[in-house]
PDB file of C-alpha atoms in Angstrom:
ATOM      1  CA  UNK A   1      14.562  24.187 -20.719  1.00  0.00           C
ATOM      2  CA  UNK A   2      13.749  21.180 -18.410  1.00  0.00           C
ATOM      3  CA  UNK A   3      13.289  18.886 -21.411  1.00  0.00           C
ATOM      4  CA  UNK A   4      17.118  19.828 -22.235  1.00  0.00           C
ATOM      5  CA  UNK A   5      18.188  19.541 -18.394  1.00  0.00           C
ATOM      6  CA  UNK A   6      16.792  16.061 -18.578  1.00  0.00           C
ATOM      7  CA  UNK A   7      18.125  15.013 -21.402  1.00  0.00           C
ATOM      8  CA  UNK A   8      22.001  16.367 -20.413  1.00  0.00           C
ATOM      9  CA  UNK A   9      21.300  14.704 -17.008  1.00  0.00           C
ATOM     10  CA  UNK A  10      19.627  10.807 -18.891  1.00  0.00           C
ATOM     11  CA  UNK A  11      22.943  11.416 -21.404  1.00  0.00           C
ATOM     12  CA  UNK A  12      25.734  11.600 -18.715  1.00  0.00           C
ATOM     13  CA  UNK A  13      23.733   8.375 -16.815  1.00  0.00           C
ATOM     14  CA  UNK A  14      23.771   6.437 -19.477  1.00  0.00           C
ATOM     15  CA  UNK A  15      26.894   6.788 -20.819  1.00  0.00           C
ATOM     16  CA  UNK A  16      28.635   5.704 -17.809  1.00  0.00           C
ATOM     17  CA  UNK A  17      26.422   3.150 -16.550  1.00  0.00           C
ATOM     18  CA  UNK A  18      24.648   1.814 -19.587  1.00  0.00           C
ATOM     19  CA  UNK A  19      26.804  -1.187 -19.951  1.00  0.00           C
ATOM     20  CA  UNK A  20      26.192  -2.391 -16.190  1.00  0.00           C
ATOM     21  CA  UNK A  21      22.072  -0.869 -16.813  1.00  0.00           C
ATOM     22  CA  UNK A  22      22.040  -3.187 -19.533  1.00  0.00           C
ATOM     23  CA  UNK A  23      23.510  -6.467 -18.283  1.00  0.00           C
ATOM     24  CA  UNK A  24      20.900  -6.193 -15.678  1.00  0.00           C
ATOM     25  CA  UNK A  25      17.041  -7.608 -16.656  1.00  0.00           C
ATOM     26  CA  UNK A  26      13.890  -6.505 -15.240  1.00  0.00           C
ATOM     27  CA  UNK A  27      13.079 -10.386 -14.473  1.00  0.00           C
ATOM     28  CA  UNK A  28      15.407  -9.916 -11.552  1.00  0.00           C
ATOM     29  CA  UNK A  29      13.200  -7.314  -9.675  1.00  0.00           C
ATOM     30  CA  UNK A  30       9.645  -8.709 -11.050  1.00  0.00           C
ATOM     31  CA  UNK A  31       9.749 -12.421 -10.534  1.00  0.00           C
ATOM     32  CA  UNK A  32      10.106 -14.049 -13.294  1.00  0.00           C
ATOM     33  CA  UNK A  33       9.488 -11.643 -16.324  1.00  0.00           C
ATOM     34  CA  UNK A  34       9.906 -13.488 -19.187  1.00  0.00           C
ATOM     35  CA  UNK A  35      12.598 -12.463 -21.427  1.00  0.00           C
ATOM     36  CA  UNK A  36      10.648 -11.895 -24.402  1.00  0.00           C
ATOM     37  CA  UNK A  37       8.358  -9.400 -22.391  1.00  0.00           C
ATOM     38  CA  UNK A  38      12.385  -7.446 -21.290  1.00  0.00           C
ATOM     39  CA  UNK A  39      13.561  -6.336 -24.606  1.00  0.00           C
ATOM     40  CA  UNK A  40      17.667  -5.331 -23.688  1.00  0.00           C
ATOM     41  CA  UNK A  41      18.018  -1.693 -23.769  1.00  0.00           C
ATOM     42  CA  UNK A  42      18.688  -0.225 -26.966  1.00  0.00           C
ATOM     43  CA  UNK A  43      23.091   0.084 -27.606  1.00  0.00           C
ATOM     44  CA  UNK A  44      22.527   3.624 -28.948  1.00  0.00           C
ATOM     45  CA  UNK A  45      22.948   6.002 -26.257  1.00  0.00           C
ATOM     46  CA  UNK A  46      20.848   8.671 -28.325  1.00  0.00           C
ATOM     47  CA  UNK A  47      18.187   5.808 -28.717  1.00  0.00           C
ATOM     48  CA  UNK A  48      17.983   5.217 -24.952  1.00  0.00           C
ATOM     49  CA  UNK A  49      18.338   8.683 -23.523  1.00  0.00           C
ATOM     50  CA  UNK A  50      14.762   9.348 -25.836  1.00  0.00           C
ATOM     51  CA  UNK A  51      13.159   6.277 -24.195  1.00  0.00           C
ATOM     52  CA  UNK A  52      14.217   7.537 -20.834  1.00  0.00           C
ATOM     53  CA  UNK A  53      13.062  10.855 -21.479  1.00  0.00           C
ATOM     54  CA  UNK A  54       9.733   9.813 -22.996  1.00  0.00           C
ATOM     55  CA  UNK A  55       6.889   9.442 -20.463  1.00  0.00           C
ATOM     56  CA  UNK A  56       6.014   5.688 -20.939  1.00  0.00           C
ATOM     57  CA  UNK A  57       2.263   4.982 -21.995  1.00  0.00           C
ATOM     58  CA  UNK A  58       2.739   1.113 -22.793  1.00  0.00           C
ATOM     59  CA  UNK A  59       4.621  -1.626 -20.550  1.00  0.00           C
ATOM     60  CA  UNK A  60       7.384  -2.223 -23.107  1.00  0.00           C
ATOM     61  CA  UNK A  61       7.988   1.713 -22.874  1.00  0.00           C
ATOM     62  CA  UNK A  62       7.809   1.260 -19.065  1.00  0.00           C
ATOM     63  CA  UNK A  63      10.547  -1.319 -19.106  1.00  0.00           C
ATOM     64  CA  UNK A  64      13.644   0.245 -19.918  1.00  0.00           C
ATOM     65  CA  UNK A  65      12.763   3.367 -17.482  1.00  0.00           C
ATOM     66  CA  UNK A  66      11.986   0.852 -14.518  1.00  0.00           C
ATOM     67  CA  UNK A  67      15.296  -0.762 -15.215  1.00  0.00           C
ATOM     68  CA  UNK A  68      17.254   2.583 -15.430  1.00  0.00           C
ATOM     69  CA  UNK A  69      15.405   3.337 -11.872  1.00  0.00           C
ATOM     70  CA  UNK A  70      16.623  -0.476 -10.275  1.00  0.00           C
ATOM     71  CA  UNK A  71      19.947   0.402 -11.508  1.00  0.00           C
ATOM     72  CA  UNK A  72      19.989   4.023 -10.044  1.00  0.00           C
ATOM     73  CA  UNK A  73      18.733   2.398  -6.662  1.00  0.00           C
ATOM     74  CA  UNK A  74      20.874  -0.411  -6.478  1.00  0.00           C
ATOM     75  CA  UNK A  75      24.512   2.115  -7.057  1.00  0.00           C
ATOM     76  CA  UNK A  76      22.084   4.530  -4.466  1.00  0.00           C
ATOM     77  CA  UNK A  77      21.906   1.905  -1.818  1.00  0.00           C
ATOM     78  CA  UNK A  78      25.512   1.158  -1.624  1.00  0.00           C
ATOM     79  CA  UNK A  79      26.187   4.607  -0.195  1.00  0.00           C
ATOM     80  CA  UNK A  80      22.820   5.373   1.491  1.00  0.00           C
ATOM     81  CA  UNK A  81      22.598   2.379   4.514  1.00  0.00           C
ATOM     82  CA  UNK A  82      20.181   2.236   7.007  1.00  0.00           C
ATOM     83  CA  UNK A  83      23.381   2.167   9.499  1.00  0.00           C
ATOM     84  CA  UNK A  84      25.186   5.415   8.263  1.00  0.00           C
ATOM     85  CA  UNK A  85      22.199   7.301   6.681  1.00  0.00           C
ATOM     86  CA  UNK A  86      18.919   6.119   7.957  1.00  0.00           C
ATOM     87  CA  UNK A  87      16.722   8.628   6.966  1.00  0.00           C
ATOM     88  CA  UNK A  88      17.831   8.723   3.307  1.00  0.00           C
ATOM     89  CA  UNK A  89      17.849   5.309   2.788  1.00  0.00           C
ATOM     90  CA  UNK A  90      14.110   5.339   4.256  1.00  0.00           C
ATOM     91  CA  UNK A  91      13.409   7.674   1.404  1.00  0.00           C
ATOM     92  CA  UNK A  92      15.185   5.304  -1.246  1.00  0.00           C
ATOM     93  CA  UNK A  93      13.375   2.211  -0.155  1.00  0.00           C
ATOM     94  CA  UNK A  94      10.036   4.633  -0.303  1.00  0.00           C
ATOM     95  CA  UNK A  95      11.132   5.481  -3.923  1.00  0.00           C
ATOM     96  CA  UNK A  96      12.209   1.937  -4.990  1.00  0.00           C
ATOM     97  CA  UNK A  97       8.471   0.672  -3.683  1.00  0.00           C
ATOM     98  CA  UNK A  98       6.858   3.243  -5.671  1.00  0.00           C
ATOM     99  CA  UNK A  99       8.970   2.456  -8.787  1.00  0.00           C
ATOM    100  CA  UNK A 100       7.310  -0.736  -8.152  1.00  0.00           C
ATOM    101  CA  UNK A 101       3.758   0.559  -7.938  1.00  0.00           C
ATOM    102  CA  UNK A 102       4.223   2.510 -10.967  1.00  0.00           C
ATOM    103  CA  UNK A 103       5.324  -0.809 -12.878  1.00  0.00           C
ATOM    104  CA  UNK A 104       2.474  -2.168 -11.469  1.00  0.00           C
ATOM    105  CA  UNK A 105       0.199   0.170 -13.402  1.00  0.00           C
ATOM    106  CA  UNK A 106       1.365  -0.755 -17.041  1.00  0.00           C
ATOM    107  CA  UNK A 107       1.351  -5.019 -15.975  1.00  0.00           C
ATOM    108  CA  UNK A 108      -1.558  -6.628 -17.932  1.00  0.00           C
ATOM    109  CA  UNK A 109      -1.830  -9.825 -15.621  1.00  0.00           C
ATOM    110  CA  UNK A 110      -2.949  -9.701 -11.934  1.00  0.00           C
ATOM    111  CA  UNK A 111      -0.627 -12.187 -11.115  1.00  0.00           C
ATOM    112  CA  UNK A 112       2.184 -10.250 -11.930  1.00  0.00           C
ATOM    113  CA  UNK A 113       0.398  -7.271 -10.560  1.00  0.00           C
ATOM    114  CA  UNK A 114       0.593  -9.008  -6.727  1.00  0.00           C
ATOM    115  CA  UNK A 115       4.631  -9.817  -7.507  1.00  0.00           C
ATOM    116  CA  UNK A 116       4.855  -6.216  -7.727  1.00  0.00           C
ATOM    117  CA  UNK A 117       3.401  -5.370  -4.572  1.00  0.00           C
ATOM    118  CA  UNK A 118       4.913  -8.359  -3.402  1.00  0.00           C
ATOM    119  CA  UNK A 119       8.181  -6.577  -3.936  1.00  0.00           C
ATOM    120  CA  UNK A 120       6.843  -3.232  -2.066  1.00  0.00           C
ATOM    121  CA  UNK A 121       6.086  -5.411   0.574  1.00  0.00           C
ATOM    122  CA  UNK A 122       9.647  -6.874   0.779  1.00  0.00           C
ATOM    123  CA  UNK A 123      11.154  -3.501   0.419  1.00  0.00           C
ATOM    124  CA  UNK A 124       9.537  -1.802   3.015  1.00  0.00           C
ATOM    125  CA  UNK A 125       9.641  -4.852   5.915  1.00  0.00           C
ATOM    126  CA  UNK A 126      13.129  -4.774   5.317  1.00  0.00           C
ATOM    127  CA  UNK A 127      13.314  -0.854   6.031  1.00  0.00           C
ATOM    128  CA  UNK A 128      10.789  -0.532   9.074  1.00  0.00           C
ATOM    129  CA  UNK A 129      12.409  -3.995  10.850  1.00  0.00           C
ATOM    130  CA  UNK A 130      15.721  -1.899  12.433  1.00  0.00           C
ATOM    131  CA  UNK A 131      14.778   1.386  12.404  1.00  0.00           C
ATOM    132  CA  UNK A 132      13.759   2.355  16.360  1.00  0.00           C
ATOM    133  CA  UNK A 133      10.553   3.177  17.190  1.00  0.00           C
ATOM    134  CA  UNK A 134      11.614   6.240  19.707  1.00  0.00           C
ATOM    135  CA  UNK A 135      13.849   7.959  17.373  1.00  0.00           C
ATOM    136  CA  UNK A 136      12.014   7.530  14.115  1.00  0.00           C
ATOM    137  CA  UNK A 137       8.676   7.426  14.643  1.00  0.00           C
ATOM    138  CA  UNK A 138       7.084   9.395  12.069  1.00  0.00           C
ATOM    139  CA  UNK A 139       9.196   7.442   9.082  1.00  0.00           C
ATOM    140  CA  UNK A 140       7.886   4.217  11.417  1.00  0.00           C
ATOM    141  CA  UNK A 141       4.622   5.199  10.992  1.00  0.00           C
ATOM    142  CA  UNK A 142       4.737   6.070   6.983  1.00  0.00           C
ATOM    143  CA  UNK A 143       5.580   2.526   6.367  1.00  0.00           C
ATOM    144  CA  UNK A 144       3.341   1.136   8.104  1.00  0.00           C
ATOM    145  CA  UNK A 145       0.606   3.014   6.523  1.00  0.00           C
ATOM    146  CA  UNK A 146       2.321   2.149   3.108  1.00  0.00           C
ATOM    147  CA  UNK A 147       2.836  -1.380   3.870  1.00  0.00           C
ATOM    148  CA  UNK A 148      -0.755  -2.087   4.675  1.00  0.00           C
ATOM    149  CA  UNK A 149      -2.149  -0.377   1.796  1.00  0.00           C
ATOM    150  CA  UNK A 150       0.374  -2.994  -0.697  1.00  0.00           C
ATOM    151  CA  UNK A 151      -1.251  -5.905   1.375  1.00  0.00           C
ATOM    152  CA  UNK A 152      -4.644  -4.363   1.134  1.00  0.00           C
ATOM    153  CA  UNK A 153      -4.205  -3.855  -2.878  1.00  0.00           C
ATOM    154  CA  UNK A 154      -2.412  -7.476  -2.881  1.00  0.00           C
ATOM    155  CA  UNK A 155      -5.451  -8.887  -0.989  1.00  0.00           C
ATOM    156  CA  UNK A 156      -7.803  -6.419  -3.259  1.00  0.00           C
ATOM    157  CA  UNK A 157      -6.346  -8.894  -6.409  1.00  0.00           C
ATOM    158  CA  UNK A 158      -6.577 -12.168  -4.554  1.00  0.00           C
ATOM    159  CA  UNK A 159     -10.371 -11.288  -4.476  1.00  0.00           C
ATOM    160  CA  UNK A 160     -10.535 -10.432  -7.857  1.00  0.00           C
ATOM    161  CA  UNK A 161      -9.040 -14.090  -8.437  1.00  0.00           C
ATOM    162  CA  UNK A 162     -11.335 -15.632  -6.452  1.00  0.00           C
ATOM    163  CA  UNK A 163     -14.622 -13.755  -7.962  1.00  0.00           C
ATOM    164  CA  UNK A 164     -13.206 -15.447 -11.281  1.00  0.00           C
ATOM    165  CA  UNK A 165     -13.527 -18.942 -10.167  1.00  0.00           C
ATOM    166  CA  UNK A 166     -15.983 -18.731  -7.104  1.00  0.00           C
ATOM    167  CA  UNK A 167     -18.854 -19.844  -9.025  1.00  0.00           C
ATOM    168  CA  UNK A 168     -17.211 -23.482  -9.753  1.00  0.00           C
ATOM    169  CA  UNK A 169     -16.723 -23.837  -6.143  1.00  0.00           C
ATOM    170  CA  UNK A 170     -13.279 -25.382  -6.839  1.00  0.00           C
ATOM    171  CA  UNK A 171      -9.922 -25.832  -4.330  1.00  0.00           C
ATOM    172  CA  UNK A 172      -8.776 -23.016  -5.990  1.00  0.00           C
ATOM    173  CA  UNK A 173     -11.357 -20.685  -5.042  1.00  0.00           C
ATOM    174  CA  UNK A 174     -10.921 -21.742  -1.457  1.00  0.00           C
ATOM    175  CA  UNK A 175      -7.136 -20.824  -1.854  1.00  0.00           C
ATOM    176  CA  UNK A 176      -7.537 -17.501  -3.040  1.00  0.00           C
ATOM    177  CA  UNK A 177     -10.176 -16.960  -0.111  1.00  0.00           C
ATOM    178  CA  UNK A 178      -7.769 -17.938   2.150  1.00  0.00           C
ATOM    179  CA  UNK A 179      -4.749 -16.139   0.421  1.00  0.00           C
ATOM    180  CA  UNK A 180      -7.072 -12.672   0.787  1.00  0.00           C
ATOM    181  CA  UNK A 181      -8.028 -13.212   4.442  1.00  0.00           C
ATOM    182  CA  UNK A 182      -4.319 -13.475   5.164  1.00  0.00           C
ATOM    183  CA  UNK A 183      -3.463 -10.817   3.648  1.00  0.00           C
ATOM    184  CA  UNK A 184      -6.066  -8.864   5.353  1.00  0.00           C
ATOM    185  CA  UNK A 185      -4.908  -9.771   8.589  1.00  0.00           C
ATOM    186  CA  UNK A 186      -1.292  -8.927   7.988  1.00  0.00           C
ATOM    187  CA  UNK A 187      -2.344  -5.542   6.888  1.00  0.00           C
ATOM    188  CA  UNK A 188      -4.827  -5.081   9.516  1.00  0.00           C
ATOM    189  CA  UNK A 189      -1.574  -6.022  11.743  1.00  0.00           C
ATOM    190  CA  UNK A 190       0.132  -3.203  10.420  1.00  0.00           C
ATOM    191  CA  UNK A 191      -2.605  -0.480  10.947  1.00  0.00           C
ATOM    192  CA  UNK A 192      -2.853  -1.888  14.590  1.00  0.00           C
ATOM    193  CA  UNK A 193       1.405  -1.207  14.985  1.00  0.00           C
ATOM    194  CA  UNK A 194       0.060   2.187  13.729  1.00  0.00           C
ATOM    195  CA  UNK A 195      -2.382   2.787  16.010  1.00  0.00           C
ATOM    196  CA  UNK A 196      -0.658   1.204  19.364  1.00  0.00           C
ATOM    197  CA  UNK A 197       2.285   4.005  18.500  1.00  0.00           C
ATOM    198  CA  UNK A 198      -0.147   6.997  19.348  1.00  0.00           C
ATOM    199  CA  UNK A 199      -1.091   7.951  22.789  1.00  0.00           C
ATOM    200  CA  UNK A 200      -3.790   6.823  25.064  1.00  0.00           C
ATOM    201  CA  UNK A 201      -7.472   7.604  23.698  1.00  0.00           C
ATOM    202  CA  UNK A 202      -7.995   9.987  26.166  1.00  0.00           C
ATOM    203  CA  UNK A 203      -4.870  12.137  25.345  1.00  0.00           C
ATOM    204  CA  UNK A 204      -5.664  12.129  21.546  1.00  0.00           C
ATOM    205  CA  UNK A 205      -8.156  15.159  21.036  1.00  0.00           C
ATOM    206  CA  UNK A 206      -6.072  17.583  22.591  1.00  0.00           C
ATOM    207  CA  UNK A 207      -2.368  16.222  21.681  1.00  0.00           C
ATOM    208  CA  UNK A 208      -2.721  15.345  17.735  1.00  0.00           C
ATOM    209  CA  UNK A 209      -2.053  17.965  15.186  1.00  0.00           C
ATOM    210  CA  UNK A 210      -4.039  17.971  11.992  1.00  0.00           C
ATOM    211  CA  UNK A 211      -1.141  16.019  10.434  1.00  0.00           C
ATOM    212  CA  UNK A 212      -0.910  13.455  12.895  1.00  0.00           C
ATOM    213  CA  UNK A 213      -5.314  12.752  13.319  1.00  0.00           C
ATOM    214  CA  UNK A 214      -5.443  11.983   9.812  1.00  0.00           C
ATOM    215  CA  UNK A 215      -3.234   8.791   9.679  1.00  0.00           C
ATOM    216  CA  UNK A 216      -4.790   7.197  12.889  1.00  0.00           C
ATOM    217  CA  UNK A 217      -8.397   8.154  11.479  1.00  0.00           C
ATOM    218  CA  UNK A 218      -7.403   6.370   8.142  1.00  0.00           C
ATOM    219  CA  UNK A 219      -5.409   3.393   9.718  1.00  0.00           C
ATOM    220  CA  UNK A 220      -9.127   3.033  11.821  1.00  0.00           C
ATOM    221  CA  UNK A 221     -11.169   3.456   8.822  1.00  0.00           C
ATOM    222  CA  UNK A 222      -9.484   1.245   6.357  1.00  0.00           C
ATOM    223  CA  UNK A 223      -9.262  -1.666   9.450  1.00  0.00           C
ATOM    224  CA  UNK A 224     -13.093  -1.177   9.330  1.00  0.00           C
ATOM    225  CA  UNK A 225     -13.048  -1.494   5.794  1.00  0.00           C
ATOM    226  CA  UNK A 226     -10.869  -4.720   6.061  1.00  0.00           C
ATOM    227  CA  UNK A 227     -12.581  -7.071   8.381  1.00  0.00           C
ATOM    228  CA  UNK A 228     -15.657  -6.439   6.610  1.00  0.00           C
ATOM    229  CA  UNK A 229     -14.264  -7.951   3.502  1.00  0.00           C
ATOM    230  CA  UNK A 230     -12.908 -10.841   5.374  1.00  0.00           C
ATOM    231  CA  UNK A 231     -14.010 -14.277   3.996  1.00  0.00           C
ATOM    232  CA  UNK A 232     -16.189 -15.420   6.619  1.00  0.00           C
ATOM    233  CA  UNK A 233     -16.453 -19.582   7.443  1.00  0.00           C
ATOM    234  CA  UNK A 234     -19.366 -18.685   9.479  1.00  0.00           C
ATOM    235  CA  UNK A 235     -22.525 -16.909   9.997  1.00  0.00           C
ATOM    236  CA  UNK A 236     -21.016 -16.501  13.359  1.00  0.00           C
ATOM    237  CA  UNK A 237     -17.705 -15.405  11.853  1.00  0.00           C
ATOM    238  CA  UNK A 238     -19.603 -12.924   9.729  1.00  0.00           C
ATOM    239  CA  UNK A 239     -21.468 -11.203  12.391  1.00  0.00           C
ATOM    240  CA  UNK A 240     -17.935 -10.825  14.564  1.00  0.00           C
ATOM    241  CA  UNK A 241     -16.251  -9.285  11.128  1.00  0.00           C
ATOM    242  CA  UNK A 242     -19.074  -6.960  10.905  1.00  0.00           C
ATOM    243  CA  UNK A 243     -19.263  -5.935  14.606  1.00  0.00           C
ATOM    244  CA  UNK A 244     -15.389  -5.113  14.779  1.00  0.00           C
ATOM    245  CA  UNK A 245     -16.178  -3.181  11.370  1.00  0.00           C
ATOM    246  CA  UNK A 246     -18.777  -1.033  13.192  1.00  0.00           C
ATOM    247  CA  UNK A 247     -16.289  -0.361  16.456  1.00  0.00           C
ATOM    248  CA  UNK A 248     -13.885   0.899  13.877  1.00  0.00           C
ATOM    249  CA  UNK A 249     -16.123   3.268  11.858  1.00  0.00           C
ATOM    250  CA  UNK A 250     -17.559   4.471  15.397  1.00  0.00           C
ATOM    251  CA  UNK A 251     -14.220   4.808  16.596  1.00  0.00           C
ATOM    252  CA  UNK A 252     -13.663   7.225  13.664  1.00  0.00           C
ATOM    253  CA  UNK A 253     -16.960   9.247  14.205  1.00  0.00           C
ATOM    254  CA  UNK A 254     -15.925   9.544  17.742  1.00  0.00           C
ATOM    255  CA  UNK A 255     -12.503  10.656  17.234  1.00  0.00           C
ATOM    256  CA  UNK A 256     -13.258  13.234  14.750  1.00  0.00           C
ATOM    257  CA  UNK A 257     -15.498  14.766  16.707  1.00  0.00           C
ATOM    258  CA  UNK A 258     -13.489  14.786  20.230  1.00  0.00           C
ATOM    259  CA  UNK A 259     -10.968  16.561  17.484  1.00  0.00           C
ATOM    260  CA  UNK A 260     -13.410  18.977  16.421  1.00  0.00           C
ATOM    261  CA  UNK A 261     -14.474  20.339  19.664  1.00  0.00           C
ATOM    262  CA  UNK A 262     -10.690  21.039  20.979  1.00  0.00           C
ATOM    263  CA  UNK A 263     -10.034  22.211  16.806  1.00  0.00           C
ATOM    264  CA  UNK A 264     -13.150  24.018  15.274  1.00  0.00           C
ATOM    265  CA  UNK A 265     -11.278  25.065  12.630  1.00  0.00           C
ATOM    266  CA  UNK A 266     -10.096  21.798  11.757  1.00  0.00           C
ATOM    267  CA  UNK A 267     -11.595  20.342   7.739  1.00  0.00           C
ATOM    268  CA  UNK A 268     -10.865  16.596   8.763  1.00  0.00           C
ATOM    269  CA  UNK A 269     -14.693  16.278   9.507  1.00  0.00           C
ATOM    270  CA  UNK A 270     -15.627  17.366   5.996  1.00  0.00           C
ATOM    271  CA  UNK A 271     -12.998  14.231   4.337  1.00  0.00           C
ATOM    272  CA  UNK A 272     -14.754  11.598   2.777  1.00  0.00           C
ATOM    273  CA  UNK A 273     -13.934   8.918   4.943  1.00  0.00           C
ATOM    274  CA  UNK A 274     -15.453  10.312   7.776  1.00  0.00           C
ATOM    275  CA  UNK A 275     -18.595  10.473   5.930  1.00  0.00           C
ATOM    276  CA  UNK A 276     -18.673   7.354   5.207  1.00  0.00           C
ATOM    277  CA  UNK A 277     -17.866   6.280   8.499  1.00  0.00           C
ATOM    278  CA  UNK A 278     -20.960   7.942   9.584  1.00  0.00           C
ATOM    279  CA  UNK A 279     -23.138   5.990   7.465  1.00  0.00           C
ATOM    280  CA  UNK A 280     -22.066   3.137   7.528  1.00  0.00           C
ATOM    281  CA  UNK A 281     -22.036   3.666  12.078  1.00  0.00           C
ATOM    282  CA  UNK A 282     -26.100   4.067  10.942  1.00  0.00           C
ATOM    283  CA  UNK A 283     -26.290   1.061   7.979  1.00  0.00           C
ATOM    284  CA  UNK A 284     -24.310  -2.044   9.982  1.00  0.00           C
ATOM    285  CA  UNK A 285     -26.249  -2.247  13.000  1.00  0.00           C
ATOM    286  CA  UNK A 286     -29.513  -3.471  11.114  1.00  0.00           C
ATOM    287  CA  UNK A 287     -27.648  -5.731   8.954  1.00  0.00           C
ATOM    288  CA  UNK A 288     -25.591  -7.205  12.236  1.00  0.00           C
ATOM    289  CA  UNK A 289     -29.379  -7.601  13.504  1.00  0.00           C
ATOM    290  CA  UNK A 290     -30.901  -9.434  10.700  1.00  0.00           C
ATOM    291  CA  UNK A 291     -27.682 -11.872  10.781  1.00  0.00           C
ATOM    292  CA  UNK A 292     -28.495 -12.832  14.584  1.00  0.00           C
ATOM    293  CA  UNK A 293     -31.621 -13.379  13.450  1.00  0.00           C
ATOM    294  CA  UNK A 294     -30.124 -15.835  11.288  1.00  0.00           C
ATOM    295  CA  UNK A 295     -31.389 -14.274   7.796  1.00  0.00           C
ATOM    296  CA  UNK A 296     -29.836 -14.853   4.698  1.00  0.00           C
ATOM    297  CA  UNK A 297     -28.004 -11.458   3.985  1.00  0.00           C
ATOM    298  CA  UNK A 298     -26.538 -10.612  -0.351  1.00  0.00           C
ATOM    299  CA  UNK A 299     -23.082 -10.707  -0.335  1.00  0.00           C
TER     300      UNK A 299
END
C-alpha cells in the first residue's frame, strides 16, 4: 500500500516538474560533478518514477533521487524563508544537509566526499547566522552540534589525505596537516558556541533535563576528542593539545556525575562516551608525563 502511495505521489512530481528537474544537473550542488558521472534523468515518466521509487544502492542510482530532492528544496525554499517561517525553513536546510550526507555515502573519491560536507557546512552557516539566540535556542544549538560534526568528518578526510602522503614528507602533506587543524578549530569553535549557550557550571546538575545534558556532555567529549588529534608543531604544542583533551574528558566525568546525584535514575552514565571519558581521565595523565619528560611517545 505504501509502495503504491509512493509511486502516485513520485508520478504527480514528476510530471509537473520533470522538465525544470531535468534541466537542472547535480554538478550545480556538488562542485564540479562531471557530466559524464550526471547521466540526465530518464524522459519517460514511468522510467523515472521507478528510479525514484527504488532505494539507490550505487551512485549513478543515487543521482537522479538527489537531484529530484535539490529540486524539491529549491521550489520548498521559495515559500519556506527564514523571515516568514523560521522554524520550517530550519528543518529544510536540516533536510537539504542531510540529502548531502546521504550523497556523500555513495561518492567513491574523498575529495568529493569533503565538497559534500562542504555544502552541509554552507547550508547550515547560512541558517544558524540570523536566527536569534533568545528565541531559538534549541534549533541554535542543533546546528551547531551538526555543523561541527561536518567539520569534524571534513577534517576526519583531510587526515586520511595526509596519512596517504605523510611518509614522503612533501608540501602537500604539510597542507593537508594544516587544512585538518583548521578544520578542527572551526569545529571545536562551534562546540564552544554550544557550550557558552548553557548556564553557569554550577547551575547545570540541577537545571538540565536528560535531553538537554546529553548535547553539552557530547559537545565536551568530542572537543576532547578534537584537540587530541590536532597536528602538533611541537612537543610543547603536543603536551598543551593533550592537557586541554584531559580537562575536557574530566569535565565530562564530572558533569555526569554532579547529574547523577540530583538524577539517580538518569542512564547517561551508562553511554559510551562517558566510559570512555573515564579512561581515558586515567590513560592521558601518564602519557602527558612521559612527554614533559621529553620521551619519544607512538603517534
Amino acid at each position: 500500500m505504501f509502495q503504491l502511495s509512493l509511486r502516485s505521489f513520485l508520478r504527480q512530481l514528476v510530471e509537473s516538474d520533470l522538465s525544470e528537474a531535468c534541466s537542472s544537473s547535480l554538478s550545480a550542488d556538488t562542485d564540479n560533478t562531471e557530466d559524464s558521472q550526471s547521466p540526465a534523468p530518464p524522459t519517460s515518466v514511468e522510467v523515472y518514477v521507478d528510479m525514484l521509487a527504488t532505494c539507490p544502492t550505487t551512485y549513478e542510482s543515487a543521482v537522479p533521487v538527489f537531484r529530484m530532492m535539490s529540486h524539491c528544496f529549491n521550489q520548498a525554499e521559495q515559500y519556506y524563508t527564514i523571515s516568514e517561517h523560521c522554524s520550517d525553513a530550519v528543518a529544510l536546510g536540516q533536510q537539504r544537509s542531510k540529502a548531502y550526507l546521504l550523497m556523500s555515502g555513495f561518492e567513491s573519491s574523498e575529495a568529493r566526499q569533503c565538497c559534500m560536507h562542504k555544502r552541509r557546512v554552507d547550508v547550515l552557516e547560512t541558517i544558524l547566522r540570523p536566527l536569534s539566540r533568545k528565541h531559538y535556542l534549541m534549533l541554535c544549538r542543533q546546528l551547531m552540534f551538526e555543523l561541527a560534526e561536518a567539520l569534524t568528518t571534513m577534517r576526519d578526510l583531510k587526515q586520511r589525505a595526509y596519512e596517504q602522503v605523510r611518509q614522503a614528507k612533501t608540501e602537500s602533506a604539510l597542507h593537508y596537516a594544516r587544512k585538518a587543524n583548521s578544520l578542527a578549530k572551526r569545529a571545536l569553535a562551534f562546540y564552544q558556541q554550544l557550550i557558552n549557550s548553557y548556564a553557569r557550571p554550577n547551575q547545570l546538575c540541577r537545571t538540565l533535563s536528560e535531553d538537554e545534558i546529553r548535547p553539552l556532555m557530547l559537545a565536551h567529549f568530542y572537543s576532547a576528542r578534537l584537540h587530541s588529534k590536532l597536528f602538533p608543531a611541537t612537543r610543547e604544542d603536543r603536551v598543551q593539545n593533550l592537557s586541554k583533551a584531559l580537562s575536557q574528558y574530566n569535565y565530562v566525568v564530572s558533569l555526569v556525575e554532579a547529574h547523577l546525584r540530583h538524577n539517580p535514575e538518569s542512564t547517561i552514565g551508562q553511554s559510551e562516551e562517558v566510559q570512555i571519558a573515564r579512561d581515558m581521565a586515567h590513560l592521558l595523565p601518564p602519557k602527558i608525563t612521559r612527554l614533559h619528560r621529553g620521551e619519544r611517545l607512538a603517534d
